[in-house]
Amino acid sequence: MIDHLLRYPDEATAMAALPAYASEGIEPGVRIWDMTCVIPNVAAYRIMGSEAVDDGEGGTYEHEIREYLPGWYLIIARPERDPALEGEACVLIGDRETGAVLHAITTPEDLATLYLEPTFAGSDYPFGAPIIATVE
C-alpha cells in the first residue's frame, strides 16, 4: 500500500480539495472522511528534548518536548502511487510494505527526526513513526 502524506492550512481546505475521499455524514451538509483509506488530523512533529514532570504523587516522569510542524495533515492510502495526490500539498509518499520513501519535500537527515501519529498499521518507514500510535 502506498501512503500519501498531505498538508493543508486546515481541515476545511483539505476537505474541499479532496472531495473523492469524503462523503455526506449523518447530519445534512456535514461531510466526513472515508476512514477506510484516510487518517485525518495526523500530528507531524519533532522531539526537541524532554523534561521532568511532577506526577502529582511525589515522583517524576520524563515528558517529551514536541515541536509540531505547521499545517493540518492527513494520510491517504492507495494501492499504487496516485499522481492526482502528488500536487502542491504532497509532503511525503511512502511504500508501507517496504518502508521506502518514494517522494519527500525534505532531506533524509530531516526525515530521521520526523514523527507522525497516527499511522496505518504495518507502516515500516525509516523515520520516527511510533509503533504504539498505529491504527488499522
Short mmCIF file of C-alpha atoms in Angstrom, two decimals, residues 12 24 58 60 64-65 82-83 109 122 131:
data_model
loop_
_atom_site.label_atom_id
_atom_site.label_comp_id
_atom_site.label_asym_id
_atom_site.label_seq_id
_atom_site.Cartn_x
_atom_site.Cartn_y
_atom_site.Cartn_z
CA ALA A 12 -11.90 22.58 5.60
CA GLU A 24 -22.05 13.07 3.38
CA GLY A 58 5.75 12.67 44.81
CA THR A 60 8.51 12.50 38.35
CA GLU A 64 8.77 14.76 25.50
CA ILE A 65 9.02 18.33 24.32
CA ASP A 82 -1.53 8.27 -7.18
CA PRO A 83 -0.39 11.17 -9.42
CA GLU A 109 18.52 13.77 7.61
CA GLY A 122 2.11 -2.13 9.36
CA ILE A 131 4.60 1.84 16.57
#
